[in-house]
């Protein structure tokens, strides 16, 4: 049997990449906190577009500096309105819930 041609091999790899990407896209997206612009005195906050990632929710495997940055952000800005004046999204609620869980005694 002859080895596959380059176009056939490229097509097979492309198909595999698309299939793997489609499989991964079915779950909720998680990631890092979006702090918006680095304004020293913000007047509003941005909506979060992803749920908290394992850097924040991983317990003993979380990233301490990421968690501390998130706690600082929510401590200083949780009372600010959203910049677009719309209500909190599911992602915003998840981040706020994480903040409350981490700051309870």
PDB file of N, CA and C in Angstrom:
ATOM      1  N   UNK A   1       0.844  -1.175   0.000  1.00  0.00           N
ATOM      2  CA  UNK A   1       0.000   0.000   0.000  1.00  0.00           C
ATOM      3  C   UNK A   1       0.893   1.244   0.000  1.00  0.00           C
ATOM      4  N   UNK A   2       0.570   2.189  -0.840  1.00  0.00           N
ATOM      5  CA  UNK A   2       1.357   3.412  -0.982  1.00  0.00           C
ATOM      6  C   UNK A   2       1.025   4.374   0.158  1.00  0.00           C
ATOM      7  N   UNK A   3       2.020   5.159   0.626  1.00  0.00           N
ATOM      8  CA  UNK A   3       1.736   6.141   1.676  1.00  0.00           C
ATOM      9  C   UNK A   3       0.776   7.202   1.144  1.00  0.00           C
ATOM     10  N   UNK A   4       0.005   7.844   2.043  1.00  0.00           N
ATOM     11  CA  UNK A   4      -0.945   8.869   1.593  1.00  0.00           C
ATOM     12  C   UNK A   4      -0.213  10.069   0.994  1.00  0.00           C
ATOM     13  N   UNK A   5      -0.864  10.690   0.032  1.00  0.00           N
ATOM     14  CA  UNK A   5      -0.282  11.884  -0.588  1.00  0.00           C
ATOM     15  C   UNK A   5      -0.333  13.050   0.403  1.00  0.00           C
ATOM     16  N   UNK A   6       0.460  14.061   0.128  1.00  0.00           N
ATOM     17  CA  UNK A   6       0.479  15.234   1.017  1.00  0.00           C
ATOM     18  C   UNK A   6      -0.900  15.888   1.126  1.00  0.00           C
ATOM     19  N   UNK A   7      -1.642  16.110   0.019  1.00  0.00           N
ATOM     20  CA  UNK A   7      -2.973  16.714   0.155  1.00  0.00           C
ATOM     21  C   UNK A   7      -3.914  15.847   0.991  1.00  0.00           C
ATOM     22  N   UNK A   8      -3.830  14.528   0.834  1.00  0.00           N
ATOM     23  CA  UNK A   8      -4.702  13.646   1.612  1.00  0.00           C
ATOM     24  C   UNK A   8      -4.336  13.703   3.087  1.00  0.00           C
ATOM     25  N   UNK A   9      -3.042  13.726   3.382  1.00  0.00           N
ATOM     26  CA  UNK A   9      -2.590  13.809   4.769  1.00  0.00           C
ATOM     27  C   UNK A   9      -2.995  15.149   5.382  1.00  0.00           C
ATOM     28  N   UNK A  10      -2.847  16.225   4.639  1.00  0.00           N
ATOM     29  CA  UNK A  10      -3.237  17.549   5.130  1.00  0.00           C
ATOM     30  C   UNK A  10      -4.740  17.602   5.390  1.00  0.00           C
ATOM     31  N   UNK A  11      -5.526  17.022   4.505  1.00  0.00           N
ATOM     32  CA  UNK A  11      -6.979  17.003   4.683  1.00  0.00           C
ATOM     33  C   UNK A  11      -7.358  16.195   5.920  1.00  0.00           C
ATOM     34  N   UNK A  12      -6.692  15.077   6.151  1.00  0.00           N
ATOM     35  CA  UNK A  12      -6.975  14.246   7.322  1.00  0.00           C
ATOM     36  C   UNK A  12      -6.631  14.996   8.605  1.00  0.00           C
ATOM     37  N   UNK A  13      -5.493  15.683   8.618  1.00  0.00           N
ATOM     38  CA  UNK A  13      -5.104  16.454   9.799  1.00  0.00           C
ATOM     39  C   UNK A  13      -6.076  17.615  10.055  1.00  0.00           C
ATOM     40  N   UNK A  14      -6.501  18.277   9.002  1.00  0.00           N
ATOM     41  CA  UNK A  14      -7.456  19.369   9.134  1.00  0.00           C
ATOM     42  C   UNK A  14      -8.775  18.849   9.695  1.00  0.00           C
ATOM     43  N   UNK A  15      -9.250  17.717   9.183  1.00  0.00           N
ATOM     44  CA  UNK A  15     -10.487  17.124   9.669  1.00  0.00           C
ATOM     45  C   UNK A  15     -10.370  16.787  11.153  1.00  0.00           C
ATOM     46  N   UNK A  16      -9.242  16.191  11.553  1.00  0.00           N
ATOM     47  CA  UNK A  16      -9.036  15.827  12.954  1.00  0.00           C
ATOM     48  C   UNK A  16      -9.020  17.069  13.842  1.00  0.00           C
ATOM     49  N   UNK A  17      -8.362  18.142  13.392  1.00  0.00           N
ATOM     50  CA  UNK A  17      -8.298  19.377  14.171  1.00  0.00           C
ATOM     51  C   UNK A  17      -9.685  19.992  14.344  1.00  0.00           C
ATOM     52  N   UNK A  18     -10.476  19.998  13.283  1.00  0.00           N
ATOM     53  CA  UNK A  18     -11.832  20.545  13.363  1.00  0.00           C
ATOM     54  C   UNK A  18     -12.682  19.698  14.299  1.00  0.00           C
ATOM     55  N   UNK A  19     -12.559  18.386  14.213  1.00  0.00           N
ATOM     56  CA  UNK A  19     -13.333  17.504  15.081  1.00  0.00           C
ATOM     57  C   UNK A  19     -12.970  17.712  16.539  1.00  0.00           C
ATOM     58  N   UNK A  20     -11.689  17.840  16.849  1.00  0.00           N
ATOM     59  CA  UNK A  20     -11.269  18.056  18.226  1.00  0.00           C
ATOM     60  C   UNK A  20     -11.710  19.422  18.738  1.00  0.00           C
ATOM     61  N   UNK A  21     -11.661  20.419  17.894  1.00  0.00           N
ATOM     62  CA  UNK A  21     -12.096  21.758  18.289  1.00  0.00           C
ATOM     63  C   UNK A  21     -13.587  21.766  18.571  1.00  0.00           C
ATOM     64  N   UNK A  22     -14.357  21.100  17.753  1.00  0.00           N
ATOM     65  CA  UNK A  22     -15.806  21.039  17.953  1.00  0.00           C
ATOM     66  C   UNK A  22     -16.138  20.329  19.251  1.00  0.00           C
ATOM     67  N   UNK A  23     -15.401  19.292  19.581  1.00  0.00           N
ATOM     68  CA  UNK A  23     -15.652  18.570  20.831  1.00  0.00           C
ATOM     69  C   UNK A  23     -15.362  19.456  22.029  1.00  0.00           C
ATOM     70  N   UNK A  24     -14.305  20.205  21.976  1.00  0.00           N
ATOM     71  CA  UNK A  24     -13.931  21.059  23.091  1.00  0.00           C
ATOM     72  C   UNK A  24     -14.832  22.269  23.246  1.00  0.00           C
ATOM     73  N   UNK A  25     -15.500  22.678  22.202  1.00  0.00           N
ATOM     74  CA  UNK A  25     -16.319  23.881  22.249  1.00  0.00           C
ATOM     75  C   UNK A  25     -17.674  23.648  22.900  1.00  0.00           C
ATOM     76  N   UNK A  26     -18.021  22.390  23.194  1.00  0.00           N
ATOM     77  CA  UNK A  26     -19.351  22.110  23.717  1.00  0.00           C
ATOM     78  C   UNK A  26     -19.490  22.468  25.187  1.00  0.00           C
ATOM     79  N   UNK A  27     -18.401  22.498  25.941  1.00  0.00           N
ATOM     80  CA  UNK A  27     -18.478  22.816  27.361  1.00  0.00           C
ATOM     81  C   UNK A  27     -18.423  24.310  27.594  1.00  0.00           C
ATOM     82  N   UNK A  28     -18.714  24.731  28.834  1.00  0.00           N
ATOM     83  CA  UNK A  28     -18.649  26.160  29.136  1.00  0.00           C
ATOM     84  C   UNK A  28     -17.216  26.658  29.070  1.00  0.00           C
ATOM     85  N   UNK A  29     -17.056  27.855  28.584  1.00  0.00           N
ATOM     86  CA  UNK A  29     -15.717  28.449  28.492  1.00  0.00           C
ATOM     87  C   UNK A  29     -15.305  28.976  29.854  1.00  0.00           C
ATOM     88  N   UNK A  30     -14.077  28.665  30.227  1.00  0.00           N
ATOM     89  CA  UNK A  30     -13.537  29.161  31.487  1.00  0.00           C
ATOM     90  C   UNK A  30     -12.242  29.908  31.197  1.00  0.00           C
ATOM     91  N   UNK A  31     -11.832  30.709  32.139  1.00  0.00           N
ATOM     92  CA  UNK A  31     -10.594  31.440  31.914  1.00  0.00           C
ATOM     93  C   UNK A  31     -10.307  32.449  32.993  1.00  0.00           C
ATOM     94  N   UNK A  32      -9.609  33.478  32.582  1.00  0.00           N
ATOM     95  CA  UNK A  32      -9.124  34.497  33.510  1.00  0.00           C
ATOM     96  C   UNK A  32     -10.114  35.646  33.653  1.00  0.00           C
ATOM     97  N   UNK A  33     -10.001  36.330  34.755  1.00  0.00           N
ATOM     98  CA  UNK A  33     -10.805  37.509  35.034  1.00  0.00           C
ATOM     99  C   UNK A  33     -10.463  38.616  34.038  1.00  0.00           C
ATOM    100  N   UNK A  34     -11.485  39.256  33.495  1.00  0.00           N
ATOM    101  CA  UNK A  34     -11.294  40.416  32.616  1.00  0.00           C
ATOM    102  C   UNK A  34     -11.502  41.655  33.480  1.00  0.00           C
ATOM    103  N   UNK A  35     -10.430  42.399  33.716  1.00  0.00           N
ATOM    104  CA  UNK A  35     -10.517  43.594  34.561  1.00  0.00           C
ATOM    105  C   UNK A  35     -10.814  44.858  33.764  1.00  0.00           C
ATOM    106  N   UNK A  36     -10.959  44.748  32.474  1.00  0.00           N
ATOM    107  CA  UNK A  36     -11.231  45.930  31.659  1.00  0.00           C
ATOM    108  C   UNK A  36      -9.998  46.793  31.519  1.00  0.00           C
ATOM    109  N   UNK A  37     -10.202  48.074  31.331  1.00  0.00           N
ATOM    110  CA  UNK A  37      -9.072  48.992  31.154  1.00  0.00           C
ATOM    111  C   UNK A  37      -8.341  49.170  32.483  1.00  0.00           C
ATOM    112  N   UNK A  38      -7.051  49.423  32.424  1.00  0.00           N
ATOM    113  CA  UNK A  38      -6.261  49.575  33.651  1.00  0.00           C
ATOM    114  C   UNK A  38      -6.381  50.962  34.285  1.00  0.00           C
ATOM    115  N   UNK A  39      -7.548  51.557  34.206  1.00  0.00           N
ATOM    116  CA  UNK A  39      -7.781  52.888  34.782  1.00  0.00           C
ATOM    117  C   UNK A  39      -7.565  52.835  36.297  1.00  0.00           C
ATOM    118  N   UNK A  40      -6.823  53.776  36.820  1.00  0.00           N
ATOM    119  CA  UNK A  40      -6.527  53.804  38.254  1.00  0.00           C
ATOM    120  C   UNK A  40      -7.777  54.068  39.094  1.00  0.00           C
ATOM    121  N   UNK A  41      -8.734  54.781  38.538  1.00  0.00           N
ATOM    122  CA  UNK A  41      -9.968  55.099  39.256  1.00  0.00           C
ATOM    123  C   UNK A  41     -11.176  54.804  38.346  1.00  0.00           C
ATOM    124  N   UNK A  42     -11.497  53.521  38.156  1.00  0.00           N
ATOM    125  CA  UNK A  42     -12.601  53.186  37.248  1.00  0.00           C
ATOM    126  C   UNK A  42     -13.944  53.660  37.798  1.00  0.00           C
ATOM    127  N   UNK A  43     -14.842  53.980  36.906  1.00  0.00           N
ATOM    128  CA  UNK A  43     -16.187  54.404  37.297  1.00  0.00           C
ATOM    129  C   UNK A  43     -17.225  53.338  37.000  1.00  0.00           C
ATOM    130  N   UNK A  44     -16.810  52.278  36.317  1.00  0.00           N
ATOM    131  CA  UNK A  44     -17.712  51.175  36.005  1.00  0.00           C
ATOM    132  C   UNK A  44     -16.885  49.910  35.788  1.00  0.00           C
ATOM    133  N   UNK A  45     -17.546  48.767  35.720  1.00  0.00           N
ATOM    134  CA  UNK A  45     -16.831  47.513  35.483  1.00  0.00           C
ATOM    135  C   UNK A  45     -17.380  46.808  34.258  1.00  0.00           C
ATOM    136  N   UNK A  46     -16.569  45.936  33.702  1.00  0.00           N
ATOM    137  CA  UNK A  46     -16.947  45.219  32.485  1.00  0.00           C
ATOM    138  C   UNK A  46     -17.564  43.871  32.850  1.00  0.00           C
ATOM    139  N   UNK A  47     -18.376  43.358  31.937  1.00  0.00           N
ATOM    140  CA  UNK A  47     -18.946  42.026  32.109  1.00  0.00           C
ATOM    141  C   UNK A  47     -17.871  40.978  31.868  1.00  0.00           C
ATOM    142  N   UNK A  48     -17.989  39.876  32.571  1.00  0.00           N
ATOM    143  CA  UNK A  48     -17.086  38.746  32.364  1.00  0.00           C
ATOM    144  C   UNK A  48     -17.664  37.881  31.242  1.00  0.00           C
ATOM    145  N   UNK A  49     -16.813  37.399  30.367  1.00  0.00           N
ATOM    146  CA  UNK A  49     -17.268  36.614  29.229  1.00  0.00           C
ATOM    147  C   UNK A  49     -17.005  35.125  29.391  1.00  0.00           C
ATOM    148  N   UNK A  50     -16.295  34.756  30.447  1.00  0.00           N
ATOM    149  CA  UNK A  50     -16.017  33.347  30.723  1.00  0.00           C
ATOM    150  C   UNK A  50     -16.251  33.077  32.200  1.00  0.00           C
ATOM    151  N   UNK A  51     -16.482  31.817  32.532  1.00  0.00           N
ATOM    152  CA  UNK A  51     -16.590  31.397  33.925  1.00  0.00           C
ATOM    153  C   UNK A  51     -15.193  31.345  34.528  1.00  0.00           C
ATOM    154  N   UNK A  52     -15.083  31.406  35.854  1.00  0.00           N
ATOM    155  CA  UNK A  52     -13.756  31.331  36.473  1.00  0.00           C
ATOM    156  C   UNK A  52     -13.055  30.020  36.120  1.00  0.00           C
ATOM    157  N   UNK A  53     -11.798  30.115  35.712  1.00  0.00           N
ATOM    158  CA  UNK A  53     -11.008  28.941  35.360  1.00  0.00           C
ATOM    159  C   UNK A  53     -10.396  28.291  36.588  1.00  0.00           C
ATOM    160  N   UNK A  54      -9.699  27.207  36.370  1.00  0.00           N
ATOM    161  CA  UNK A  54      -9.114  26.442  37.476  1.00  0.00           C
ATOM    162  C   UNK A  54      -8.040  27.217  38.234  1.00  0.00           C
ATOM    163  N   UNK A  55      -7.484  28.269  37.629  1.00  0.00           N
ATOM    164  CA  UNK A  55      -6.545  29.117  38.377  1.00  0.00           C
ATOM    165  C   UNK A  55      -7.229  29.742  39.584  1.00  0.00           C
ATOM    166  N   UNK A  56      -8.555  29.893  39.513  1.00  0.00           N
ATOM    167  CA  UNK A  56      -9.332  30.513  40.577  1.00  0.00           C
ATOM    168  C   UNK A  56     -10.128  29.493  41.386  1.00  0.00           C
ATOM    169  N   UNK A  57     -10.483  28.378  40.776  1.00  0.00           N
ATOM    170  CA  UNK A  57     -11.376  27.406  41.415  1.00  0.00           C
ATOM    171  C   UNK A  57     -10.692  26.099  41.757  1.00  0.00           C
ATOM    172  N   UNK A  58      -9.404  25.992  41.524  1.00  0.00           N
ATOM    173  CA  UNK A  58      -8.697  24.731  41.674  1.00  0.00           C
ATOM    174  C   UNK A  58      -8.310  24.358  43.086  1.00  0.00           C
ATOM    175  N   UNK A  59      -8.803  25.081  44.097  1.00  0.00           N
ATOM    176  CA  UNK A  59      -8.458  24.761  45.474  1.00  0.00           C
ATOM    177  C   UNK A  59      -6.958  24.844  45.689  1.00  0.00           C
ATOM    178  N   UNK A  60      -6.367  23.755  46.176  1.00  0.00           N
ATOM    179  CA  UNK A  60      -4.921  23.763  46.439  1.00  0.00           C
ATOM    180  C   UNK A  60      -4.102  23.842  45.153  1.00  0.00           C
ATOM    181  N   UNK A  61      -4.722  23.585  44.001  1.00  0.00           N
ATOM    182  CA  UNK A  61      -4.028  23.670  42.717  1.00  0.00           C
ATOM    183  C   UNK A  61      -4.282  24.991  41.997  1.00  0.00           C
ATOM    184  N   UNK A  62      -4.947  25.933  42.673  1.00  0.00           N
ATOM    185  CA  UNK A  62      -5.208  27.227  42.038  1.00  0.00           C
ATOM    186  C   UNK A  62      -3.925  28.061  42.013  1.00  0.00           C
ATOM    187  N   UNK A  63      -3.992  29.192  41.333  1.00  0.00           N
ATOM    188  CA  UNK A  63      -2.848  30.105  41.223  1.00  0.00           C
ATOM    189  C   UNK A  63      -3.038  31.226  42.240  1.00  0.00           C
ATOM    190  N   UNK A  64      -2.305  31.215  43.334  1.00  0.00           N
ATOM    191  CA  UNK A  64      -2.532  32.191  44.407  1.00  0.00           C
ATOM    192  C   UNK A  64      -2.513  33.652  43.951  1.00  0.00           C
ATOM    193  N   UNK A  65      -1.602  34.016  43.063  1.00  0.00           N
ATOM    194  CA  UNK A  65      -1.553  35.416  42.613  1.00  0.00           C
ATOM    195  C   UNK A  65      -2.797  35.781  41.808  1.00  0.00           C
ATOM    196  N   UNK A  66      -3.318  34.860  41.009  1.00  0.00           N
ATOM    197  CA  UNK A  66      -4.539  35.119  40.245  1.00  0.00           C
ATOM    198  C   UNK A  66      -5.718  35.291  41.200  1.00  0.00           C
ATOM    199  N   UNK A  67      -5.798  34.433  42.213  1.00  0.00           N
ATOM    200  CA  UNK A  67      -6.881  34.529  43.190  1.00  0.00           C
ATOM    201  C   UNK A  67      -6.798  35.853  43.948  1.00  0.00           C
ATOM    202  N   UNK A  68      -5.612  36.225  44.390  1.00  0.00           N
ATOM    203  CA  UNK A  68      -5.458  37.488  45.106  1.00  0.00           C
ATOM    204  C   UNK A  68      -5.820  38.683  44.231  1.00  0.00           C
ATOM    205  N   UNK A  69      -5.462  38.644  42.953  1.00  0.00           N
ATOM    206  CA  UNK A  69      -5.808  39.725  42.032  1.00  0.00           C
ATOM    207  C   UNK A  69      -7.323  39.817  41.872  1.00  0.00           C
ATOM    208  N   UNK A  70      -7.989  38.660  41.753  1.00  0.00           N
ATOM    209  CA  UNK A  70      -9.453  38.650  41.632  1.00  0.00           C
ATOM    210  C   UNK A  70     -10.107  39.194  42.904  1.00  0.00           C
ATOM    211  N   UNK A  71      -9.605  38.793  44.075  1.00  0.00           N
ATOM    212  CA  UNK A  71     -10.163  39.291  45.330  1.00  0.00           C
ATOM    213  C   UNK A  71      -9.990  40.809  45.451  1.00  0.00           C
ATOM    214  N   UNK A  72      -8.812  41.299  45.056  1.00  0.00           N
ATOM    215  CA  UNK A  72      -8.570  42.743  45.096  1.00  0.00           C
ATOM    216  C   UNK A  72      -9.540  43.477  44.173  1.00  0.00           C
ATOM    217  N   UNK A  73      -9.723  42.939  42.956  1.00  0.00           N
ATOM    218  CA  UNK A  73     -10.622  43.555  41.976  1.00  0.00           C
ATOM    219  C   UNK A  73     -12.047  43.635  42.525  1.00  0.00           C
ATOM    220  N   UNK A  74     -12.566  42.520  43.015  1.00  0.00           N
ATOM    221  CA  UNK A  74     -13.945  42.517  43.491  1.00  0.00           C
ATOM    222  C   UNK A  74     -14.118  43.312  44.780  1.00  0.00           C
ATOM    223  N   UNK A  75     -13.119  43.339  45.630  1.00  0.00           N
ATOM    224  CA  UNK A  75     -13.215  44.138  46.851  1.00  0.00           C
ATOM    225  C   UNK A  75     -13.325  45.621  46.510  1.00  0.00           C
ATOM    226  N   UNK A  76     -12.567  46.071  45.527  1.00  0.00           N
ATOM    227  CA  UNK A  76     -12.557  47.493  45.186  1.00  0.00           C
ATOM    228  C   UNK A  76     -13.659  47.907  44.214  1.00  0.00           C
ATOM    229  N   UNK A  77     -14.182  46.975  43.405  1.00  0.00           N
ATOM    230  CA  UNK A  77     -15.102  47.394  42.347  1.00  0.00           C
ATOM    231  C   UNK A  77     -16.471  46.733  42.369  1.00  0.00           C
ATOM    232  N   UNK A  78     -16.757  45.880  43.334  1.00  0.00           N
ATOM    233  CA  UNK A  78     -18.022  45.141  43.292  1.00  0.00           C
ATOM    234  C   UNK A  78     -19.246  46.037  43.353  1.00  0.00           C
ATOM    235  N   UNK A  79     -19.135  47.235  43.918  1.00  0.00           N
ATOM    236  CA  UNK A  79     -20.283  48.131  44.016  1.00  0.00           C
ATOM    237  C   UNK A  79     -20.466  49.006  42.777  1.00  0.00           C
ATOM    238  N   UNK A  80     -19.502  48.993  41.869  1.00  0.00           N
ATOM    239  CA  UNK A  80     -19.614  49.818  40.660  1.00  0.00           C
ATOM    240  C   UNK A  80     -20.635  49.221  39.703  1.00  0.00           C
ATOM    241  N   UNK A  81     -21.351  50.075  38.967  1.00  0.00           N
ATOM    242  CA  UNK A  81     -22.273  49.546  37.960  1.00  0.00           C
ATOM    243  C   UNK A  81     -21.495  49.011  36.756  1.00  0.00           C
ATOM    244  N   UNK A  82     -22.165  48.206  35.950  1.00  0.00           N
ATOM    245  CA  UNK A  82     -21.546  47.745  34.713  1.00  0.00           C
ATOM    246  C   UNK A  82     -21.525  48.897  33.714  1.00  0.00           C
ATOM    247  N   UNK A  83     -20.495  48.956  32.913  1.00  0.00           N
ATOM    248  CA  UNK A  83     -20.310  50.062  31.967  1.00  0.00           C
ATOM    249  C   UNK A  83     -21.454  50.182  30.966  1.00  0.00           C
ATOM    250  N   UNK A  84     -22.068  49.054  30.591  1.00  0.00           N
ATOM    251  CA  UNK A  84     -23.166  49.099  29.621  1.00  0.00           C
ATOM    252  C   UNK A  84     -24.531  49.224  30.300  1.00  0.00           C
ATOM    253  N   UNK A  85     -24.564  49.334  31.634  1.00  0.00           N
ATOM    254  CA  UNK A  85     -25.776  49.499  32.432  1.00  0.00           C
ATOM    255  C   UNK A  85     -26.737  48.321  32.316  1.00  0.00           C
ATOM    256  N   UNK A  86     -26.257  47.177  31.869  1.00  0.00           N
ATOM    257  CA  UNK A  86     -27.083  45.973  31.784  1.00  0.00           C
ATOM    258  C   UNK A  86     -26.878  45.141  33.046  1.00  0.00           C
ATOM    259  N   UNK A  87     -27.818  44.241  33.334  1.00  0.00           N
ATOM    260  CA  UNK A  87     -27.675  43.413  34.531  1.00  0.00           C
ATOM    261  C   UNK A  87     -26.546  42.391  34.391  1.00  0.00           C
ATOM    262  N   UNK A  88     -26.194  41.807  35.505  1.00  0.00           N
ATOM    263  CA  UNK A  88     -25.131  40.796  35.536  1.00  0.00           C
ATOM    264  C   UNK A  88     -25.498  39.596  34.667  1.00  0.00           C
ATOM    265  N   UNK A  89     -24.500  39.033  34.024  1.00  0.00           N
ATOM    266  CA  UNK A  89     -24.671  37.824  33.226  1.00  0.00           C
ATOM    267  C   UNK A  89     -24.415  36.607  34.122  1.00  0.00           C
ATOM    268  N   UNK A  90     -24.617  35.419  33.581  1.00  0.00           N
ATOM    269  CA  UNK A  90     -24.324  34.190  34.329  1.00  0.00           C
ATOM    270  C   UNK A  90     -22.847  34.135  34.703  1.00  0.00           C
ATOM    271  N   UNK A  91     -21.988  34.604  33.811  1.00  0.00           N
ATOM    272  CA  UNK A  91     -20.557  34.620  34.099  1.00  0.00           C
ATOM    273  C   UNK A  91     -20.242  35.598  35.226  1.00  0.00           C
ATOM    274  N   UNK A  92     -20.861  36.786  35.197  1.00  0.00           N
ATOM    275  CA  UNK A  92     -20.657  37.764  36.264  1.00  0.00           C
ATOM    276  C   UNK A  92     -21.084  37.175  37.604  1.00  0.00           C
ATOM    277  N   UNK A  93     -22.227  36.507  37.609  1.00  0.00           N
ATOM    278  CA  UNK A  93     -22.747  35.902  38.829  1.00  0.00           C
ATOM    279  C   UNK A  93     -21.812  34.813  39.348  1.00  0.00           C
ATOM    280  N   UNK A  94     -21.217  34.039  38.446  1.00  0.00           N
ATOM    281  CA  UNK A  94     -20.276  32.994  38.862  1.00  0.00           C
ATOM    282  C   UNK A  94     -19.041  33.607  39.526  1.00  0.00           C
ATOM    283  N   UNK A  95     -18.510  34.672  38.958  1.00  0.00           N
ATOM    284  CA  UNK A  95     -17.342  35.333  39.551  1.00  0.00           C
ATOM    285  C   UNK A  95     -17.693  35.935  40.912  1.00  0.00           C
ATOM    286  N   UNK A  96     -18.855  36.572  41.018  1.00  0.00           N
ATOM    287  CA  UNK A  96     -19.284  37.149  42.293  1.00  0.00           C
ATOM    288  C   UNK A  96     -19.488  36.050  43.331  1.00  0.00           C
ATOM    289  N   UNK A  97     -20.087  34.941  42.919  1.00  0.00           N
ATOM    290  CA  UNK A  97     -20.278  33.815  43.829  1.00  0.00           C
ATOM    291  C   UNK A  97     -18.939  33.259  44.324  1.00  0.00           C
ATOM    292  N   UNK A  98     -17.968  33.181  43.440  1.00  0.00           N
ATOM    293  CA  UNK A  98     -16.639  32.726  43.828  1.00  0.00           C
ATOM    294  C   UNK A  98     -16.037  33.684  44.855  1.00  0.00           C
ATOM    295  N   UNK A  99     -16.175  34.966  44.610  1.00  0.00           N
ATOM    296  CA  UNK A  99     -15.664  35.966  45.557  1.00  0.00           C
ATOM    297  C   UNK A  99     -16.291  35.760  46.933  1.00  0.00           C
ATOM    298  N   UNK A 100     -17.604  35.572  46.962  1.00  0.00           N
ATOM    299  CA  UNK A 100     -18.287  35.389  48.249  1.00  0.00           C
ATOM    300  C   UNK A 100     -17.863  34.101  48.935  1.00  0.00           C
ATOM    301  N   UNK A 101     -17.686  33.026  48.199  1.00  0.00           N
ATOM    302  CA  UNK A 101     -17.245  31.754  48.797  1.00  0.00           C
ATOM    303  C   UNK A 101     -15.847  31.892  49.392  1.00  0.00           C
ATOM    304  N   UNK A 102     -14.966  32.611  48.686  1.00  0.00           N
ATOM    305  CA  UNK A 102     -13.593  32.749  49.163  1.00  0.00           C
ATOM    306  C   UNK A 102     -13.451  33.719  50.337  1.00  0.00           C
ATOM    307  N   UNK A 103     -14.421  34.604  50.523  1.00  0.00           N
ATOM    308  CA  UNK A 103     -14.301  35.594  51.589  1.00  0.00           C
ATOM    309  C   UNK A 103     -15.170  35.279  52.792  1.00  0.00           C
ATOM    310  N   UNK A 104     -15.908  34.180  52.765  1.00  0.00           N
ATOM    311  CA  UNK A 104     -16.695  33.784  53.935  1.00  0.00           C
ATOM    312  C   UNK A 104     -15.794  33.188  54.997  1.00  0.00           C
ATOM    313  N   UNK A 105     -16.175  33.339  56.215  1.00  0.00           N
ATOM    314  CA  UNK A 105     -15.403  32.753  57.325  1.00  0.00           C
ATOM    315  C   UNK A 105     -15.869  31.375  57.621  1.00  0.00           C
TER     316      UNK A 105
END
